[in-house]
Coordinates of C-alpha atoms and ligand atoms in Angstrom, one line a residue:
M1 CA -28.3 6.2 -6.6
N2 CA -30.3 6.5 -9.8
L3 CA -29.2 7.0 -13.4
D4 CA -29.8 10.8 -13.3
E5 CA -27.6 11.1 -10.2
F6 CA -25.0 9.0 -12.1
D7 CA -25.1 11.5 -15.1
V8 CA -24.4 14.4 -12.7
I9 CA -21.2 13.0 -11.5
K10 CA -20.3 11.8 -15.0
N11 CA -20.5 15.5 -16.2
K12 CA -18.8 16.8 -13.3
S13 CA -15.8 14.4 -13.4
E14 CA -13.5 16.7 -15.3
A15 CA -14.1 19.3 -12.5
I16 CA -13.5 16.7 -9.9
G17 CA -10.2 15.8 -11.4
N18 CA -9.2 19.5 -11.0
E19 CA -10.4 19.4 -7.3
M20 CA -8.3 16.1 -6.9
F21 CA -5.1 17.9 -8.3
E22 CA -5.6 21.0 -6.0
L23 CA -5.9 18.7 -2.9
M24 CA -2.8 17.0 -4.1
E25 CA -0.8 20.2 -4.3
E26 CA -1.9 21.0 -0.7
L27 CA -0.9 17.5 0.6
F28 CA 2.3 17.3 -1.5
P29 CA 4.7 19.1 0.6
I30 CA 4.0 17.3 4.0
C31 CA 6.6 14.8 5.3
R32 CA 4.4 11.6 6.1
S33 CA 5.5 8.5 7.5
I34 CA 3.8 5.4 9.1
T35 CA 3.3 7.5 12.3
G36 CA 3.6 11.1 13.4
N37 CA 2.4 14.6 12.7
G38 CA 2.6 14.4 9.0
V39 CA -0.1 11.7 9.1
R40 CA -2.3 13.9 11.4
Q41 CA -1.7 17.0 9.3
T42 CA -2.8 15.1 6.2
L43 CA -6.1 13.7 7.9
K44 CA -6.8 17.3 9.1
I45 CA -6.8 18.4 5.5
L46 CA -8.8 15.6 4.4
K47 CA -11.3 16.3 7.1
K48 CA -12.1 19.6 5.4
H49 CA -13.7 17.6 2.7
I50 CA -15.2 14.5 4.6
P51 CA -16.1 13.8 8.3
L52 CA -13.3 11.4 8.9
E53 CA -12.9 9.7 12.2
I54 CA -9.2 9.8 13.5
H55 CA -8.0 6.9 15.4
E56 CA -4.9 6.8 17.6
V57 CA -3.2 3.4 18.5
P58 CA -0.4 3.6 21.1
T59 CA 3.1 2.4 20.5
G60 CA 3.6 -1.1 21.7
T61 CA 0.2 -2.3 20.9
K62 CA 0.4 -5.8 19.6
V63 CA -1.4 -6.3 16.4
F64 CA -1.2 -10.1 15.2
D65 CA 2.5 -10.7 14.7
W66 CA 3.5 -7.0 14.7
T67 CA 3.8 -4.3 17.3
I68 CA 3.1 -0.7 16.7
P69 CA 6.4 1.1 16.6
K70 CA 7.6 4.3 18.1
E71 CA 6.3 7.5 16.7
W72 CA 8.6 9.3 14.4
N73 CA 8.5 13.0 13.9
I74 CA 11.1 15.4 12.2
Q75 CA 11.7 19.0 12.3
D76 CA 14.6 19.6 9.9
A77 CA 17.9 18.0 8.6
C78 CA 20.9 19.0 6.6
I79 CA 24.5 18.2 5.4
I80 CA 26.9 20.9 5.5
D81 CA 30.1 20.4 3.3
P82 CA 33.7 21.0 4.3
N83 CA 33.2 24.7 2.8
G84 CA 30.3 25.4 5.2
E85 CA 27.7 25.1 2.5
K86 CA 24.3 23.5 3.0
I87 CA 24.3 20.7 0.3
I88 CA 21.3 18.8 1.5
D89 CA 18.3 20.4 2.9
F90 CA 15.2 18.6 4.2
K91 CA 13.2 21.9 3.6
K92 CA 13.9 21.4 -0.2
S93 CA 12.8 17.8 -0.3
N94 CA 11.7 15.5 2.4
L95 CA 12.9 12.6 0.3
H96 CA 16.5 13.5 1.1
I97 CA 16.2 12.0 4.7
V98 CA 15.8 8.2 5.2
N99 CA 12.2 8.0 6.6
Y100 CA 12.4 7.0 10.2
S101 CA 15.9 8.3 10.8
T102 CA 17.1 8.6 14.3
P103 CA 18.5 12.0 15.4
V104 CA 22.0 12.7 14.7
N105 CA 24.3 15.8 15.0
Q106 CA 28.0 15.0 14.3
K107 CA 30.9 15.8 12.0
I108 CA 32.3 13.0 10.0
F109 CA 34.5 12.4 7.1
L110 CA 33.3 11.8 3.7
S111 CA 34.1 7.8 3.7
E112 CA 32.0 7.4 6.9
L113 CA 29.3 9.6 5.6
K114 CA 29.0 7.5 2.2
K115 CA 27.9 4.5 4.3
H116 CA 24.7 6.5 5.2
I117 CA 24.0 7.8 1.6
H118 CA 21.5 6.1 -0.8
T119 CA 21.4 6.9 -4.6
I120 CA 20.2 5.2 -7.7
P121 CA 23.1 4.9 -10.0
E122 CA 20.7 3.9 -12.9
K123 CA 18.6 7.0 -12.4
P124 CA 21.4 9.6 -11.8
D125 CA 19.1 12.7 -11.5
L126 CA 16.6 11.2 -9.1
I127 CA 16.5 11.1 -5.3
P128 CA 15.3 7.7 -4.0
Y129 CA 12.8 7.2 -1.4
V130 CA 14.1 5.1 1.5
T131 CA 12.7 3.9 4.8
S132 CA 14.0 2.3 7.9
Y133 CA 10.9 1.7 9.9
Y134 CA 11.9 -1.5 12.0
S135 CA 15.8 -1.1 12.2
E136 CA 16.9 2.0 14.0
N137 CA 19.3 3.8 11.6
W138 CA 19.8 7.2 9.9
G139 CA 20.6 8.1 6.5
F140 CA 20.4 10.6 3.5
C141 CA 19.2 10.3 0.0
M142 CA 20.5 12.2 -2.9
S143 CA 20.8 11.9 -6.8
H144 CA 23.6 9.9 -7.9
N145 CA 25.0 12.9 -9.7
Q146 CA 25.3 15.0 -6.6
F147 CA 26.8 11.9 -4.8
L148 CA 29.6 11.8 -7.4
D149 CA 30.4 15.5 -6.8
L150 CA 31.1 15.1 -3.1
K151 CA 34.5 16.3 -2.2
E152 CA 36.8 14.8 0.4
G153 CA 36.8 16.3 4.0
E154 CA 34.9 16.7 7.0
Y155 CA 31.1 17.2 6.8
H156 CA 28.5 18.2 9.4
V157 CA 25.3 16.0 9.3
I158 CA 22.3 17.0 11.4
I159 CA 18.9 15.3 11.6
N160 CA 16.6 16.9 14.1
S161 CA 14.1 14.0 14.6
K162 CA 12.4 12.2 17.5
L163 CA 11.6 8.5 17.7
E164 CA 9.7 8.0 20.9
S165 CA 6.5 6.4 22.4
G166 CA 3.3 7.9 20.7
N167 CA 0.7 6.5 18.5
L168 CA -0.1 5.3 15.1
T169 CA -2.8 7.5 13.5
Y170 CA -5.4 6.5 10.8
G171 CA -8.5 8.0 9.3
E172 CA -11.7 6.1 8.6
Y173 CA -15.1 7.2 7.2
L174 CA -18.2 5.0 6.9
I175 CA -21.3 6.2 4.8
P176 CA -24.0 4.0 6.2
G177 CA -26.2 2.3 3.6
K178 CA -29.6 0.6 3.9
S179 CA -27.8 -2.6 4.5
T180 CA -24.9 -3.3 6.8
D181 CA -23.1 -5.1 4.0
E182 CA -19.9 -3.2 3.1
I183 CA -17.8 -2.0 0.3
L184 CA -14.3 -1.4 1.6
L185 CA -12.2 1.2 -0.1
S186 CA -8.7 1.7 1.4
C187 CA -5.7 3.8 0.4
Y188 CA -2.3 4.6 2.3
I189 CA -1.1 7.8 3.7
C190 CA 2.4 7.1 4.7
H191 CA 4.5 8.2 1.8
P192 CA 6.2 11.7 1.9
S193 CA 6.3 14.1 -1.1
M194 CA 5.3 11.6 -3.9
C195 CA 2.1 11.9 -6.0
N196 CA 1.2 8.9 -7.9
D197 CA 2.3 6.5 -5.1
N198 CA 0.4 7.4 -2.8
L199 CA -1.4 10.8 -3.1
S200 CA -3.5 9.8 -6.1
G201 CA -5.2 7.2 -4.1
V202 CA -5.8 9.4 -1.2
V203 CA -7.3 12.3 -3.3
L204 CA -9.5 9.9 -5.2
L205 CA -11.0 8.1 -2.2
T206 CA -11.6 11.6 -0.7
M207 CA -13.6 12.9 -3.5
L208 CA -15.2 9.6 -4.0
A209 CA -16.5 9.7 -0.3
K210 CA -17.3 13.5 -0.5
Y211 CA -19.8 12.8 -3.5
M212 CA -21.0 9.4 -2.4
Q213 CA -22.2 10.7 0.8
N214 CA -25.0 12.7 -1.0
F215 CA -26.7 9.5 -2.3
K216 CA -28.9 6.9 -0.8
N217 CA -27.1 3.7 -1.1
N218 CA -27.8 0.0 -0.4
Y219 CA -24.3 -0.8 0.5
S220 CA -22.5 0.9 3.6
I221 CA -19.3 2.3 2.2
R222 CA -16.2 2.4 4.3
F223 CA -13.2 4.4 3.4
L224 CA -9.9 3.8 5.1
F225 CA -6.9 6.2 5.1
I226 CA -4.1 4.2 6.8
P227 CA -0.3 3.8 6.9
E228 CA 0.5 0.9 4.5
T229 CA 1.2 -2.7 5.9
I230 CA 1.2 -1.8 9.6
G231 CA -1.9 0.3 9.2
A232 CA -3.8 -2.4 7.4
I233 CA -2.5 -4.9 9.9
T234 CA -3.7 -2.8 12.8
W235 CA -7.3 -2.1 11.4
L236 CA -7.8 -5.8 10.8
H237 CA -6.7 -6.5 14.3
I238 CA -9.0 -3.9 15.8
N239 CA -12.1 -4.9 13.3
E240 CA -11.6 -8.5 13.1
M241 CA -15.1 -9.3 14.4
N242 CA -16.9 -7.2 11.8
I243 CA -14.9 -8.1 8.6
S244 CA -17.6 -10.6 7.5
K245 CA -19.6 -7.5 6.6
I246 CA -17.1 -6.8 3.8
K247 CA -18.5 -8.0 0.6
H248 CA -16.4 -6.1 -1.9
G249 CA -13.3 -4.0 -1.9
L250 CA -10.6 -2.2 -3.7
I251 CA -7.1 -0.7 -2.9
A252 CA -6.6 2.6 -4.5
T253 CA -3.1 3.4 -5.5
C254 CA -1.0 4.9 -8.4
L255 CA -4.1 6.4 -10.4
G256 CA -2.7 9.6 -11.7
D257 CA -0.1 8.6 -14.3
S258 CA -0.9 8.5 -18.0
G259 CA -0.7 4.6 -18.1
N260 CA -3.8 2.4 -19.0
L261 CA -5.9 1.1 -16.1
T262 CA -4.8 -2.2 -14.6
Y263 CA -6.8 -4.4 -12.4
K264 CA -5.3 -6.9 -10.2
K265 CA -7.8 -9.6 -9.1
T266 CA -8.8 -10.8 -5.6
R267 CA -7.1 -14.0 -4.2
N268 CA -10.2 -16.0 -5.1
S269 CA -10.3 -14.5 -8.5
N270 CA -13.9 -15.0 -9.3
E271 CA -15.6 -12.6 -6.9
E272 CA -18.3 -10.2 -7.7
I273 CA -15.8 -7.3 -7.5
D274 CA -13.6 -9.1 -10.2
K275 CA -16.5 -9.3 -12.6
T276 CA -17.7 -5.8 -11.9
V277 CA -14.4 -4.1 -12.5
V278 CA -13.9 -6.0 -15.7
N279 CA -17.3 -5.0 -16.8
V280 CA -16.9 -1.4 -16.0
L281 CA -13.5 -1.2 -17.7
K282 CA -14.9 -3.0 -20.7
K283 CA -17.7 -0.4 -20.9
S284 CA -15.4 2.4 -20.7
G285 CA -14.0 1.7 -24.1
K286 CA -10.5 2.5 -22.8
K287 CA -7.6 0.0 -23.0
F288 CA -7.0 -1.9 -19.8
R289 CA -5.2 -4.9 -18.4
V290 CA -6.2 -7.6 -15.9
L291 CA -3.7 -9.4 -13.6
D292 CA -4.1 -12.5 -11.5
F293 CA -3.6 -12.0 -7.8
F294 CA 0.0 -12.1 -6.6
P295 CA 0.9 -11.8 -2.8
W296 CA 2.9 -8.7 -2.8
G297 CA 2.0 -5.1 -3.7
S298 CA 0.0 -2.9 -1.4
D299 CA -2.5 -3.9 1.5
E300 CA -4.3 -6.4 -0.5
R301 CA -1.4 -8.4 1.0
Q302 CA -2.9 -8.3 4.3
F303 CA -6.6 -8.2 3.3
C304 CA -6.0 -11.1 1.2
S305 CA -3.9 -13.2 3.5
P306 CA -5.2 -16.7 3.9
G307 CA -6.7 -16.0 7.4
F308 CA -8.9 -13.2 6.0
N309 CA -9.2 -13.9 2.2
L310 CA -11.3 -10.9 1.6
P311 CA -12.9 -10.1 -1.8
I312 CA -10.5 -7.1 -2.2
G313 CA -8.7 -6.4 -5.5
S314 CA -6.7 -3.4 -6.7
L315 CA -7.2 -0.9 -9.5
F316 CA -4.3 1.3 -10.5
R317 CA -2.5 2.4 -13.8
S318 CA 1.2 1.8 -14.5
I319 CA 2.5 -1.2 -12.6
Y320 CA 4.7 0.1 -9.7
G321 CA 8.1 -1.6 -9.4
T322 CA 8.4 -2.3 -13.1
N323 CA 10.1 -0.4 -16.0
E324 CA 6.8 1.2 -17.1
F325 CA 6.9 3.4 -13.8
P326 CA 10.6 4.3 -13.3
E327 CA 9.6 7.5 -11.3
Y328 CA 8.3 5.0 -8.7
H329 CA 9.5 5.6 -5.1
T330 CA 11.7 8.6 -6.5
S331 CA 11.7 12.4 -6.6
G332 CA 10.4 11.9 -10.2
D333 CA 6.9 11.0 -8.8
N334 CA 6.0 14.6 -8.4
L335 CA 3.2 17.0 -9.3
N336 CA 4.5 17.4 -12.9
F337 CA 4.2 13.5 -13.4
M338 CA 0.4 13.7 -12.9
S339 CA -2.2 14.0 -15.4
V340 CA -5.4 15.7 -14.3
K341 CA -7.2 13.8 -17.2
S342 CA -6.1 10.4 -15.7
L343 CA -7.0 11.5 -12.2
A344 CA -10.5 12.4 -13.5
E345 CA -10.8 9.2 -15.5
S346 CA -9.7 7.0 -12.7
F347 CA -12.3 8.7 -10.3
F348 CA -15.0 8.2 -12.8
I349 CA -14.2 4.4 -13.2
Y350 CA -14.2 4.0 -9.4
F351 CA -17.5 5.9 -9.3
S352 CA -19.0 3.6 -12.0
I353 CA -17.8 0.6 -10.1
L354 CA -19.8 1.7 -7.0
F355 CA -22.8 2.4 -9.3
E356 CA -22.6 -1.1 -10.8
L357 CA -22.3 -2.9 -7.4
E358 CA -25.3 -0.7 -6.1
N359 CA -27.4 -1.8 -9.1
N360 CA -26.5 -5.5 -8.6
F361 CA -27.1 -5.2 -4.8
H362 CA -30.2 -7.6 -4.7
L363 CA -28.3 -10.3 -6.5
Q364 CA -25.6 -10.1 -3.9
S365 CA -28.0 -10.2 -0.9
D366 CA -29.7 -13.3 -2.2
K367 CA -26.3 -14.9 -2.1
S368 CA -25.4 -13.7 1.4
N369 CA -28.0 -16.2 2.8
L370 CA -25.4 -18.8 2.0
S371 CA -23.1 -18.8 5.1
K372 CA -19.5 -18.1 3.9
N373 CA -16.5 -19.1 5.8
L374 CA -13.7 -16.9 6.3
I375 CA -11.4 -19.3 4.5
T376 CA -13.3 -20.9 1.5
H377 CA -12.3 -24.5 1.6
S378 CA -13.0 -25.7 -1.8
K379 CA -12.5 -29.5 -1.9
K380 CA -9.9 -30.3 -4.3
E381 CA -8.5 -33.7 -5.0
T382 CA -4.9 -33.8 -4.7
T383 CA -2.8 -36.9 -5.1
N384 CA -0.3 -37.8 -2.5
S385 CA 0.8 -34.2 -2.5
I386 CA 2.6 -32.5 0.4
K387 CA 0.9 -29.6 2.0
Y388 CA 2.1 -27.0 4.5
L389 CA 0.1 -24.8 6.8
N390 CA 0.7 -21.0 7.4
L391 CA 0.9 -21.0 11.3
N392 CA 0.3 -17.1 11.1
P393 CA -2.6 -16.9 8.6
K394 CA -3.9 -13.5 9.7
C395 CA -2.0 -10.7 7.7
E396 CA 1.8 -11.3 6.8
P397 CA 4.1 -12.3 9.6
Q398 CA 6.8 -9.7 10.3
L399 CA 9.5 -11.3 8.3
G400 CA 12.1 -8.5 9.1
K401 CA 12.4 -9.3 12.8
R402 CA 13.2 -12.9 11.7
G403 CA 15.9 -11.7 9.5
I404 CA 14.0 -12.9 6.4
Y405 CA 13.1 -9.6 5.0
H406 CA 15.3 -6.7 4.0
Q407 CA 15.4 -4.0 6.8
I408 CA 15.6 -1.0 4.5
G409 CA 12.5 -0.4 2.6
G410 CA 11.9 1.8 -0.5
Q411 CA 14.2 1.6 -3.4
E412 CA 16.9 -0.7 -2.4
S413 CA 16.9 -4.5 -2.6
T414 CA 18.7 -6.8 -4.8
M415 CA 16.9 -8.9 -7.4
K416 CA 18.0 -12.0 -5.7
Q417 CA 16.5 -11.0 -2.5
R418 CA 13.3 -9.8 -4.1
K419 CA 13.0 -13.3 -5.7
M420 CA 13.5 -15.1 -2.4
E421 CA 10.9 -12.8 -0.9
F422 CA 8.2 -13.6 -3.7
R423 CA 8.7 -17.3 -3.2
I424 CA 8.0 -16.8 0.6
F425 CA 5.0 -14.7 -0.1
W426 CA 3.5 -17.2 -2.3
I427 CA 4.2 -20.2 0.1
L428 CA 2.7 -18.1 3.0
N429 CA -0.4 -16.9 1.0
L430 CA -1.3 -20.2 -0.4
S431 CA -0.5 -22.6 2.5
D432 CA -4.0 -22.4 3.7
G433 CA -4.6 -26.2 3.9
N434 CA -6.0 -26.4 0.4
N435 CA -3.0 -26.0 -1.7
S436 CA -0.1 -28.6 -2.1
I437 CA 3.3 -27.3 -3.0
Q438 CA 2.5 -28.5 -6.6
D439 CA -0.4 -26.1 -6.6
I440 CA 1.7 -23.4 -5.2
S441 CA 4.3 -24.1 -7.9
K442 CA 1.7 -24.1 -10.7
R443 CA 0.0 -20.9 -9.4
S444 CA 3.1 -18.9 -8.9
D445 CA 4.9 -20.3 -11.8
I446 CA 8.1 -21.1 -9.7
P447 CA 9.8 -24.5 -10.2
L448 CA 9.2 -26.8 -7.4
K449 CA 12.8 -27.0 -6.7
D450 CA 13.3 -23.4 -6.3
L451 CA 10.5 -23.5 -3.7
Q452 CA 12.2 -26.0 -1.5
S453 CA 14.9 -23.6 0.1
S454 CA 12.1 -21.1 1.1
I455 CA 10.0 -23.8 2.6
K456 CA 13.1 -24.8 4.7
I457 CA 13.6 -21.1 5.8
L458 CA 9.8 -20.8 6.7
I459 CA 9.9 -24.3 8.7
N460 CA 12.9 -23.2 10.6
S461 CA 11.2 -19.8 11.5
K462 CA 8.3 -21.8 12.7
L463 CA 6.0 -20.0 10.2
I464 CA 4.7 -23.0 8.3
Q465 CA 4.2 -26.6 9.4
K466 CA 3.9 -29.8 7.4
I467 CA 0.3 -31.1 7.4
E468 CA 0.5 -34.8 8.5
K469 CA -2.1 -37.0 6.7
Ligands
LIG1 ZN1 5.2 2.9 -2.2

């Protein structure tokens, strides 16, 4: 790619922003999940723009500590009130149904129905996004205002879904470069009708692939369209032998809101991708933020697990799960929440990052002569400090099946539970043989005494082990 080619795309980026939004409008109504026909339908639409390769991995396949779950598909669902009126309709919003709900067709009284209803009292107009992938259950989601209006009596609940042996589906596209060294760009395709999280990442990477394939590149560029978590784990399991080709990477998510761009660094924090992204953001003249790596969020959790420790960061806008993005995982994250200008700008920044990496290619290939271990063992002097070893260093272990992680995903989880999970993620991510518990406490900013109870849980679950000197 030369400077003239760069300028062509720069001048086109506004039009590309519109193209991204149109694609998002087409994808928005589809009920996606971590498996099923919603994912296939989504990939089929993307295939009109780029020659995606579609992979199917059967239910029951072991992928590190995880197993590919049953495939979920849903036709329809509703709640009919005591007056015979349809008060919840899947066709109006697929967020109304807990994603992965098992089939149900029964008449129940309000008190029983309430046990299966999810709302957000603090955001009474919005429908929450709730999932139950690994614990068979069924449920409905509605606005808290609607919940408060429910009358006593007998309700008819119908969920016409199927949960059975099938496949996990994902899409992949490699644009070959002169070198086999790769840049990995990944997004997830498992959320139903929500835009910023996750359609903005999907449409951005689709357009980036569409325009990048016209250029002669030094790097090979790999694009992944995978279900979050289980898809990343599956991809890493299948491609473990080739991951040393990955020299730089980014996870694309939440790129269409009006907030400033935010870069979350790689686990090692001083990789070429870290410097490149910050350079490009500085040159853009726009306000931006840089965050240190933290071991939760999106698929960087898997790519940056200690057994892989890949140079992969994440570039997004407003920070998900915080007050600056209250629409996160709700019906508020819809097409009206999207800014075409932000989409276009995010696209151009991603494109500029690729351009800069391409221009610095020779510098990188000089360095690649140095053999690099999967896990960088920087020798660190630590004094009499206790260290633990993560016994499951490739991707996260499945905490849910050990009763450590909340089973219902999406919106609901208490702050106390979340804090415990954060401590566990830090210990697992940094227990690579290099870091003592003092190091973990310092980097995570969690007092040593608060880490102790989580260490005990992890030892009892045989997920970490003390390193004997
Ligand atoms: Zn999400």
